[in-house]
Tab-separated table of C-alpha atoms and ligand atoms in Angstrom:
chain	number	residue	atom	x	y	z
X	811	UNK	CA	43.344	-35.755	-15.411
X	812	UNK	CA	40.291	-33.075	-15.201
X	813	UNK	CA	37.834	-35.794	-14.890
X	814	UNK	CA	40.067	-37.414	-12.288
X	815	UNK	CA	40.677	-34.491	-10.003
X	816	UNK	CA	36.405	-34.316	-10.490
X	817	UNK	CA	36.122	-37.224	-9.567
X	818	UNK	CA	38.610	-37.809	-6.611
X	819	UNK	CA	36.211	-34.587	-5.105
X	820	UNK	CA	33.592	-36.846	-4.806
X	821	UNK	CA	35.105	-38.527	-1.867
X	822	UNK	CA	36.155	-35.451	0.095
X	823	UNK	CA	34.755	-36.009	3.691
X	824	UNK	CA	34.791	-39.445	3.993
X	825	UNK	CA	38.355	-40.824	3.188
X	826	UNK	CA	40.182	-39.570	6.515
X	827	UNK	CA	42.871	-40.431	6.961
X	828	UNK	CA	43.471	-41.385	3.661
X	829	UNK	CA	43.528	-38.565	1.217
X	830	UNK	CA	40.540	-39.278	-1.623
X	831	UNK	CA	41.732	-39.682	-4.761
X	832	UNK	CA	40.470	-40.302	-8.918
X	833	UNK	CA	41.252	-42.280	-11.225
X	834	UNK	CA	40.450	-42.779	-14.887
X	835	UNK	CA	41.646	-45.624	-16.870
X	836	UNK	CA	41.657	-44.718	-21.282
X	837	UNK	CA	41.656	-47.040	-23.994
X	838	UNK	CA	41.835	-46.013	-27.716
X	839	UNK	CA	41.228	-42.580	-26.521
X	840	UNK	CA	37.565	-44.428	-24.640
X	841	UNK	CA	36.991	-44.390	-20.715
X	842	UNK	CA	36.981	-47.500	-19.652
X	843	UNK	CA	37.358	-47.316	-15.511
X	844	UNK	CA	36.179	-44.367	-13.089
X	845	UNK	CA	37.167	-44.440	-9.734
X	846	UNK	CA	37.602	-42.339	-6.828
X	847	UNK	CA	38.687	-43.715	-2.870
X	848	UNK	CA	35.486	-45.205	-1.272
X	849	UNK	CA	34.036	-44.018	2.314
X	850	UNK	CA	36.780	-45.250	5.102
X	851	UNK	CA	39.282	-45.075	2.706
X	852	UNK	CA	39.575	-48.410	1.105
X	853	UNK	CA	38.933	-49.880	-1.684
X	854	UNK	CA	41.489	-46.958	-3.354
X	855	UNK	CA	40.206	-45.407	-6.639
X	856	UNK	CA	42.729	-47.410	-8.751
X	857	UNK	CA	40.968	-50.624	-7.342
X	858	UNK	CA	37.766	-48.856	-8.358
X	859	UNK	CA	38.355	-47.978	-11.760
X	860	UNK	CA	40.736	-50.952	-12.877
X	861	UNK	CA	37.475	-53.474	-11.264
X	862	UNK	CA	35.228	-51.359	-13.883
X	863	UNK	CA	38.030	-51.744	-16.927
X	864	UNK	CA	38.738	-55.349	-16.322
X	865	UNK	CA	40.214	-57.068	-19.201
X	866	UNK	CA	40.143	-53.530	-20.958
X	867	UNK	CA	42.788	-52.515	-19.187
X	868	UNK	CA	45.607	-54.295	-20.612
X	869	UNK	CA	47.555	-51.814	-22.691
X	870	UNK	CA	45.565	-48.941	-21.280
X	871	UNK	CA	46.650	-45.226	-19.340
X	872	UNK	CA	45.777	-45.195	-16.042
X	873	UNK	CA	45.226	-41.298	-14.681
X	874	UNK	CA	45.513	-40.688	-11.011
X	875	UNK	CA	45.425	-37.869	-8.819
X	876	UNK	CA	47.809	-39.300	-6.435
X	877	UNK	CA	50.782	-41.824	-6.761
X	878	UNK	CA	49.699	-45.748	-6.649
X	879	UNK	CA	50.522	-46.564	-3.359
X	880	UNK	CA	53.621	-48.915	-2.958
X	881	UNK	CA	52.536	-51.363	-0.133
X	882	UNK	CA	49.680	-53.330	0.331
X	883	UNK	CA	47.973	-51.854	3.844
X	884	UNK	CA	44.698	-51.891	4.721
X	885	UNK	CA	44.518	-53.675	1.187
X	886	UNK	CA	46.529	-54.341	-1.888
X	887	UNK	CA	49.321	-51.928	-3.395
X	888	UNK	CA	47.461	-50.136	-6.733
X	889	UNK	CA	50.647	-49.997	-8.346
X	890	UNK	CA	50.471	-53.687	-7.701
X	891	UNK	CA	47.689	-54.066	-9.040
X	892	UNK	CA	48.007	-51.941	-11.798
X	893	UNK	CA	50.551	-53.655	-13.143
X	894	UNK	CA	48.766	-56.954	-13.035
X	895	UNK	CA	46.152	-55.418	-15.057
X	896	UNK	CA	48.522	-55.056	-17.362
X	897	UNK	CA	48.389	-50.458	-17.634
X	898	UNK	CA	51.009	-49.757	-19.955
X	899	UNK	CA	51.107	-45.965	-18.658
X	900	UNK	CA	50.412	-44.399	-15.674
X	901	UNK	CA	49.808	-40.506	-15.622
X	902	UNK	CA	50.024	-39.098	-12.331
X	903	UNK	CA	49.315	-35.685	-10.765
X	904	UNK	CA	51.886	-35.576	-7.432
X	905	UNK	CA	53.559	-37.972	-6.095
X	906	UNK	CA	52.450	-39.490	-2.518
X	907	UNK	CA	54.436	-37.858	0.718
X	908	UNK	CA	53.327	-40.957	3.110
X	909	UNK	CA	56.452	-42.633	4.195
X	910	UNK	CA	55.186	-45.849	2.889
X	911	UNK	CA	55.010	-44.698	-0.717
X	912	UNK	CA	56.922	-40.934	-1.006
X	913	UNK	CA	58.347	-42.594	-4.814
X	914	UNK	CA	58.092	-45.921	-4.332
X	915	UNK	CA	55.195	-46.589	-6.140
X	916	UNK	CA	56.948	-44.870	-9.439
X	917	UNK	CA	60.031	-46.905	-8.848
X	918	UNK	CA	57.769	-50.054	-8.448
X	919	UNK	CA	55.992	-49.096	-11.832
X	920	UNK	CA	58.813	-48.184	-13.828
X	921	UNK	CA	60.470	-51.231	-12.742
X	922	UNK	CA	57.636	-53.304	-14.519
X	923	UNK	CA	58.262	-51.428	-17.611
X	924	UNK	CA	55.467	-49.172	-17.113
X	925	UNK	CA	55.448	-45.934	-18.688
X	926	UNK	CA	55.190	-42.844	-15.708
X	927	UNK	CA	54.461	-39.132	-15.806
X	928	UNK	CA	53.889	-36.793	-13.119
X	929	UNK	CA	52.999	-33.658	-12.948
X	930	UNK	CA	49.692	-33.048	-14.837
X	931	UNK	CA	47.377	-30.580	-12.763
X	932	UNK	CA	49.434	-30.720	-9.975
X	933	UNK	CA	47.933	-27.535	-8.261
X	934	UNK	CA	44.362	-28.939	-8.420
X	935	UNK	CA	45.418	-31.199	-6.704
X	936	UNK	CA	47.494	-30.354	-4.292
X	937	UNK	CA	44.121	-27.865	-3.280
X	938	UNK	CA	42.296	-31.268	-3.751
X	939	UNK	CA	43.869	-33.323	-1.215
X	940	UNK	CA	45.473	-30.424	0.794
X	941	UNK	CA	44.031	-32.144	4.077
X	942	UNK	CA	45.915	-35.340	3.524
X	943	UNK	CA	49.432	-33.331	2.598
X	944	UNK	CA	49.164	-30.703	5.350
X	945	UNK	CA	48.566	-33.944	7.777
X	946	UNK	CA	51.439	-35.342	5.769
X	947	UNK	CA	53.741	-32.345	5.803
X	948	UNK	CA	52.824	-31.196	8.811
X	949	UNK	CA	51.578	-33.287	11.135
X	950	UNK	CA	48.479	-30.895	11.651
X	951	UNK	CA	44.998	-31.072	9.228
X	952	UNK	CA	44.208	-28.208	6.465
X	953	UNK	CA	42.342	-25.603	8.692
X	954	UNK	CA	39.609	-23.538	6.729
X	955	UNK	CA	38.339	-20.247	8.258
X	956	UNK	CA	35.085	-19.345	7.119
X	957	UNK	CA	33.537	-16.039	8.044
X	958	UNK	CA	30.244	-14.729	6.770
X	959	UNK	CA	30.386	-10.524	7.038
X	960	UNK	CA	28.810	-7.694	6.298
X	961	UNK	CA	30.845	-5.103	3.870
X	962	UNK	CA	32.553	-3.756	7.035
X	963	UNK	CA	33.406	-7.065	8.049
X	964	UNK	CA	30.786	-7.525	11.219
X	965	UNK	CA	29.018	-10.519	11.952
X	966	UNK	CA	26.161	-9.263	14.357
X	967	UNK	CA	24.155	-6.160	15.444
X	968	UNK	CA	24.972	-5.039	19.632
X	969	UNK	CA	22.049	-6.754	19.989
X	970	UNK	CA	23.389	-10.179	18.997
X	971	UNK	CA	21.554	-10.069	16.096
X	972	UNK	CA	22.678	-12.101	13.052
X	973	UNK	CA	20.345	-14.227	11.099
X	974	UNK	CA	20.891	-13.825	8.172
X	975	UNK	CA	23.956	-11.353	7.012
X	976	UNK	CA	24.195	-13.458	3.891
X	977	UNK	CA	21.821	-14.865	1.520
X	978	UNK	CA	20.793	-18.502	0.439
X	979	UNK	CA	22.945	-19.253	-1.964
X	980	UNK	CA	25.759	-18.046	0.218
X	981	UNK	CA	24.679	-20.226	2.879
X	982	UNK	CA	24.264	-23.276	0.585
X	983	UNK	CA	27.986	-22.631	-0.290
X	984	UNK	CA	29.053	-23.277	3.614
X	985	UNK	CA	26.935	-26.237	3.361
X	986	UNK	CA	29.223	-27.697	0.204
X	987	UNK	CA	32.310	-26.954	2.547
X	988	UNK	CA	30.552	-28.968	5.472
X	989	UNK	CA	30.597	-31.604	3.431
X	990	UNK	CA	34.286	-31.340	2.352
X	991	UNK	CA	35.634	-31.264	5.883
X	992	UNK	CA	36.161	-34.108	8.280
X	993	UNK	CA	35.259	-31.837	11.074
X	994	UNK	CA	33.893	-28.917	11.898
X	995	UNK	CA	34.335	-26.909	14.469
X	996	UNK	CA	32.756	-23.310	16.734
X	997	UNK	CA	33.814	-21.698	19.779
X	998	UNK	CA	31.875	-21.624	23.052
X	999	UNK	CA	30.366	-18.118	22.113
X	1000	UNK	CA	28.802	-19.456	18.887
X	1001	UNK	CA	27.991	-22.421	20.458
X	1002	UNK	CA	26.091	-20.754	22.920
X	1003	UNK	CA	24.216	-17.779	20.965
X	1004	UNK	CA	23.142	-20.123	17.987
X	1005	UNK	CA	23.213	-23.577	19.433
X	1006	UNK	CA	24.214	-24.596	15.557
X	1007	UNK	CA	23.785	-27.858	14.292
X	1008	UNK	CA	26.577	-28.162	11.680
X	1009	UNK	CA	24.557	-30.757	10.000
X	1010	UNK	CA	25.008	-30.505	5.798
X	1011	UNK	CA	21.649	-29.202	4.230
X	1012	UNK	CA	22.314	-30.212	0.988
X	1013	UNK	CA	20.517	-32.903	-1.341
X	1014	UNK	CA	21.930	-36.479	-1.111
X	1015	UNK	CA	23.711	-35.657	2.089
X	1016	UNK	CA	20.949	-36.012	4.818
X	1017	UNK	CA	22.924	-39.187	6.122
X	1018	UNK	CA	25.924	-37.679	6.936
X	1019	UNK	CA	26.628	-36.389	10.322
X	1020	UNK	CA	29.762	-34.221	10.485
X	1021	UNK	CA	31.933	-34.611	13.884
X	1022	UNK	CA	31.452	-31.395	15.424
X	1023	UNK	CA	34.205	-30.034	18.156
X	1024	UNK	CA	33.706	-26.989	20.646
X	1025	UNK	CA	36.815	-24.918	21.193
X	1026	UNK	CA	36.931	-24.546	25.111
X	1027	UNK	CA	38.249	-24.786	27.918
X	1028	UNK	CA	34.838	-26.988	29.928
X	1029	UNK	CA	33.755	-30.167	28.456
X	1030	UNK	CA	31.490	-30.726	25.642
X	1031	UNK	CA	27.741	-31.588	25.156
X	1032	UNK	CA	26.992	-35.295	23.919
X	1033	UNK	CA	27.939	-34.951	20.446
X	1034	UNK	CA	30.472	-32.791	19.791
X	1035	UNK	CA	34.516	-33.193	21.072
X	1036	UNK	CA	35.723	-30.756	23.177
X	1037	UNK	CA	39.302	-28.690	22.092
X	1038	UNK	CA	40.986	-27.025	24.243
X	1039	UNK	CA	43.322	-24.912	22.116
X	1040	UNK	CA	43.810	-24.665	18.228
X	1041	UNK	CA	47.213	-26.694	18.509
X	1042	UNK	CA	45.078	-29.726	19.763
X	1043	UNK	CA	43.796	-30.019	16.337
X	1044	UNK	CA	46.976	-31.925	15.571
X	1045	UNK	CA	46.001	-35.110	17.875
X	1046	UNK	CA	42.828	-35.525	16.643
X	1047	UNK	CA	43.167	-38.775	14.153
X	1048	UNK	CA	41.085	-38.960	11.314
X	1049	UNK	CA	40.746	-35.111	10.781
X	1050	UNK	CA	42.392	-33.930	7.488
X	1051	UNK	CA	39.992	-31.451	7.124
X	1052	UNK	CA	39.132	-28.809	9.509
X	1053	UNK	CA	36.238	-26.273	8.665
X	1054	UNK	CA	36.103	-23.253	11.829
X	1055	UNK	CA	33.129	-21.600	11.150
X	1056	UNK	CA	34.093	-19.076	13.730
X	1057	UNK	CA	33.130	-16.797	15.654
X	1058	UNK	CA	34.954	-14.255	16.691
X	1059	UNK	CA	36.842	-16.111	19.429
X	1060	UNK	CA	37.781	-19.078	18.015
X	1061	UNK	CA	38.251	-17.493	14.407
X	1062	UNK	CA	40.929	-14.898	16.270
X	1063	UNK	CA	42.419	-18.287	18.104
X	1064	UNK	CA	43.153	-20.069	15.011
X	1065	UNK	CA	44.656	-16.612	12.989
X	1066	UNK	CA	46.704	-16.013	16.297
X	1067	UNK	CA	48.558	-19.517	16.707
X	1068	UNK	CA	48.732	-19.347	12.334
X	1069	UNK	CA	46.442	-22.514	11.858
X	1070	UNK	CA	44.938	-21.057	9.264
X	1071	UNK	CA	45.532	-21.906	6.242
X	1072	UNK	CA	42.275	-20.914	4.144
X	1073	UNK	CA	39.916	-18.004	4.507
X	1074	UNK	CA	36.575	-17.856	3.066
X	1075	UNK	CA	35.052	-14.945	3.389
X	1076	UNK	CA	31.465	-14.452	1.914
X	1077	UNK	CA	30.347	-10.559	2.188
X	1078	UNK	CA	26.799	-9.278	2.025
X	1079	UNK	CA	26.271	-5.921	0.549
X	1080	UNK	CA	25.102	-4.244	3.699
X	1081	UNK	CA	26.883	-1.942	6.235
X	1082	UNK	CA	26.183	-2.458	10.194
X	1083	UNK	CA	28.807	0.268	11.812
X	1084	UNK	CA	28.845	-0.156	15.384
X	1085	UNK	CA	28.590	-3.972	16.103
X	1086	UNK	CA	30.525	-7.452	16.738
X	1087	UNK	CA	33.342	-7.730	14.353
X	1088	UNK	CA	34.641	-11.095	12.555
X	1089	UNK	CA	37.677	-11.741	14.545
X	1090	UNK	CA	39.232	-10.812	17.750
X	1091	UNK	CA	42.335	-9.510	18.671
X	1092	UNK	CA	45.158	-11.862	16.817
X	1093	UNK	CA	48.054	-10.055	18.585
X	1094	UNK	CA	49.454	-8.090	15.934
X	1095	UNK	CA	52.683	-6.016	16.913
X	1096	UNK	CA	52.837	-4.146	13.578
X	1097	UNK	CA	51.112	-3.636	10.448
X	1098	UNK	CA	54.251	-5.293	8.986
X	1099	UNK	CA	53.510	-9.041	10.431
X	1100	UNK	CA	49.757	-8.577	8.692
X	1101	UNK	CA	51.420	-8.001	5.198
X	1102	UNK	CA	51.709	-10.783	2.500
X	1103	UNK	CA	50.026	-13.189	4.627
X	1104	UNK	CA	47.070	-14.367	2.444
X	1105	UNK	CA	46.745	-14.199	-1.070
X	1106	UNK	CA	43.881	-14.347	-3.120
X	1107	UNK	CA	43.000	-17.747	-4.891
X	1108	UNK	CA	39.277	-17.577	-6.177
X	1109	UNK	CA	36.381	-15.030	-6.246
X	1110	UNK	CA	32.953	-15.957	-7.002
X	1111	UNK	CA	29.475	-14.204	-6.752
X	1112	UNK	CA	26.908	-15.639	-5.077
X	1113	UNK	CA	23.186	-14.211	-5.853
X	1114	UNK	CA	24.322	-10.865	-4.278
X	1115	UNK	CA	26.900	-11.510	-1.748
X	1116	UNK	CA	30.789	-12.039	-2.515
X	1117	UNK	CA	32.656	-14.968	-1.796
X	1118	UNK	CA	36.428	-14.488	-1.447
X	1119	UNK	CA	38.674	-17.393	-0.966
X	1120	UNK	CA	42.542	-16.413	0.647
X	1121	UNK	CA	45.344	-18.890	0.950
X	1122	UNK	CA	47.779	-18.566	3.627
X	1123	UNK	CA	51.623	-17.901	1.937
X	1124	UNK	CA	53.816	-19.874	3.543
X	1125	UNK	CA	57.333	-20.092	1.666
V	1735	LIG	C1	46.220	-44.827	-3.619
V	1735	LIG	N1	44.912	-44.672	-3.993
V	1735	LIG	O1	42.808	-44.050	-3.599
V	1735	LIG	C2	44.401	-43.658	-1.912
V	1735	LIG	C3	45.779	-43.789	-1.542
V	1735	LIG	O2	45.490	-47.500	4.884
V	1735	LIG	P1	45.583	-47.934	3.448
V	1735	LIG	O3	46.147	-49.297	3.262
V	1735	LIG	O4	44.289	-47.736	2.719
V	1735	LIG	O5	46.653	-46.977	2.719
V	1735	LIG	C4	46.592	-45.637	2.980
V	1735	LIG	C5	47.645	-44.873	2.214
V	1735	LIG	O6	47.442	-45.002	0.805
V	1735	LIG	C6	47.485	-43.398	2.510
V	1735	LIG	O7	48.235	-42.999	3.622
V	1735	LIG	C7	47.992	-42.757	1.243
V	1735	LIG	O8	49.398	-42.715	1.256
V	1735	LIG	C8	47.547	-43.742	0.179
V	1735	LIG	N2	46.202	-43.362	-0.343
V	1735	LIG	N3	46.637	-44.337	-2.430
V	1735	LIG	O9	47.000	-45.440	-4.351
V	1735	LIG	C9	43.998	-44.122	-3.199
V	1735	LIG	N4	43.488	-43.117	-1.069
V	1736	LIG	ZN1	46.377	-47.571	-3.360
């Protein structure tokens, strides 16, 4: 299911609205299919992996990130076609909240005599395909708030100055979550000191172009879509996804109306003092209300700057 979850990241990006998703079919205790969901969204990673196992999969476990889906949509049903295939056991990490399937799929399995199990590295990937379950759960995409900062959390000199606070490899790291989301999007400020391109600097990615949106109130240049608050996220279809990559405006916009529901904050080991601070006001009435909101998930160094990863506690 490691390799799975692995592989099901390879699609991140590019699935919307479909959630992506692995798959890895073993014989014997031998790999015999890889798969994860394709750009678009179809063919599905069981399709993938069970085209790369063909006659090999008769009798064979079928691991999958996400629950076959029940009904055949834009194409056929996996557990469908899993069960010609002949899979004698399907190992699955959550089962899939979309209407269409939301236990279906199992039923439709274990009605073919097929053995199922759920539940194996369910966190990984519920953080895998949060986009798709947020959209699910919520009717709203996975918002990620990234802020780059100096120790005392500012993101500029008074002069405006702010290339760079943090390093390269902190920098390359924003570029891995560009590629993750379906969209990314800056407020009018940003848009107007750095006129930022958004585009995904990383090897093997020069062909993608992320859809970039402006939060404001005017319209938008050619090439990006204009929002006009953070609750208009919700309309947008095909977004699971959402990177804000600030600044201080739209960052405080997002935190205010509780859209956020990851932080990433990488921190440079420098101090500025007096000078433009990460986010604006948020509205707080009381230190209470700012209290076991986030909690932390994942810290990492990267060359010398910090990168701290927050999720949002909702219960
Ligand atoms: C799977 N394997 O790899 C994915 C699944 O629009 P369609 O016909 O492609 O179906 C989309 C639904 O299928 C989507 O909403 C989600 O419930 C599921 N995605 N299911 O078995 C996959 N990507
Ligand atoms: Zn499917």
């Amino acid at each position: 299911m490691e390799e799975a979850i692995v592989l099901g990241e390879r699609g991140r990006g590019q699935t919307a609205p479909n959630p992506s998703v692995g798959c890895v079919i073993v014989r014997n205790g031998g790999t015999v299919g890889r798969g994860w969901t394709q750009p678009g969204g179809r063919p599905h990673a069981e399709a993938v992996a069970l085209a790369e196992a063909g006659a090999q999969a008769r009798g064979a476990t079928a691991y999958v990130t996400l629950e076959p889906c029940a009904v055949p949509g834009r194409g056929p049903a996996c557990a469908d076609a899993l069960i010609e295939a002949g899979i004698a056991r399907v190992v699955a990490a959550i089962s899939d909240p979309f209407h269409h399937v939301n236990g279906d799929g199992f039923d439709k399995l274990r009605g073919a005599g097929i053995i199922v199990e759920v539940g194996a590295c369910a966190a990984e990937a519920e953080r895998s395909m949060a986009g798709f379950l947020t959209r699910q759960r919520l009717g709203r995409p996975f918002v990620t708030l990234k802020l780059a900062m100096s120790l005392d959390g500012r993101i500029a000199l008074p002069s405006g100055e702010s290339r760079w606070i943090t390093g390269e490899e902190a920098r390359t790291d924003v570029h891995r979550e560009r590629a993750r989301a379906d969209m990314i999007l800056v407020g009018r400020g940003t848009y107007q000191a750095d006129s930022p391109s958004l585009d995904i600097r990383l090897e093997g990615y020069e062909d993608r172009a992320p859809r970039r949106a402006l939060l404001t109130a005017g319209d938008a240049p050619e090439g990006w879509e204009a929002i006009r608050a953070p609750e208009a996220v919700a309309a947008l279809p095909g977004v699971n996804d959402l990177l804000v990559e600030g600044g201080a405006g739209a960052a405080a916009a997002f935190l205010a109306a509780d859209l956020v529901d990851r932080l990433l904050i990488y921190r440079a080991p420098i101090l500025i003092g007096a000078g433009k601070s990460a986010i604006g006001d948020i509205g707080l009435a009381s230190l209470a209300e700012a209290h076991g909101r986030w909690s932390l998930a994942e810290t990492r160094m990267l060359g010398i700057d910090r990168l701290d990863v927050y999720e949002r506690v909702r219960s």
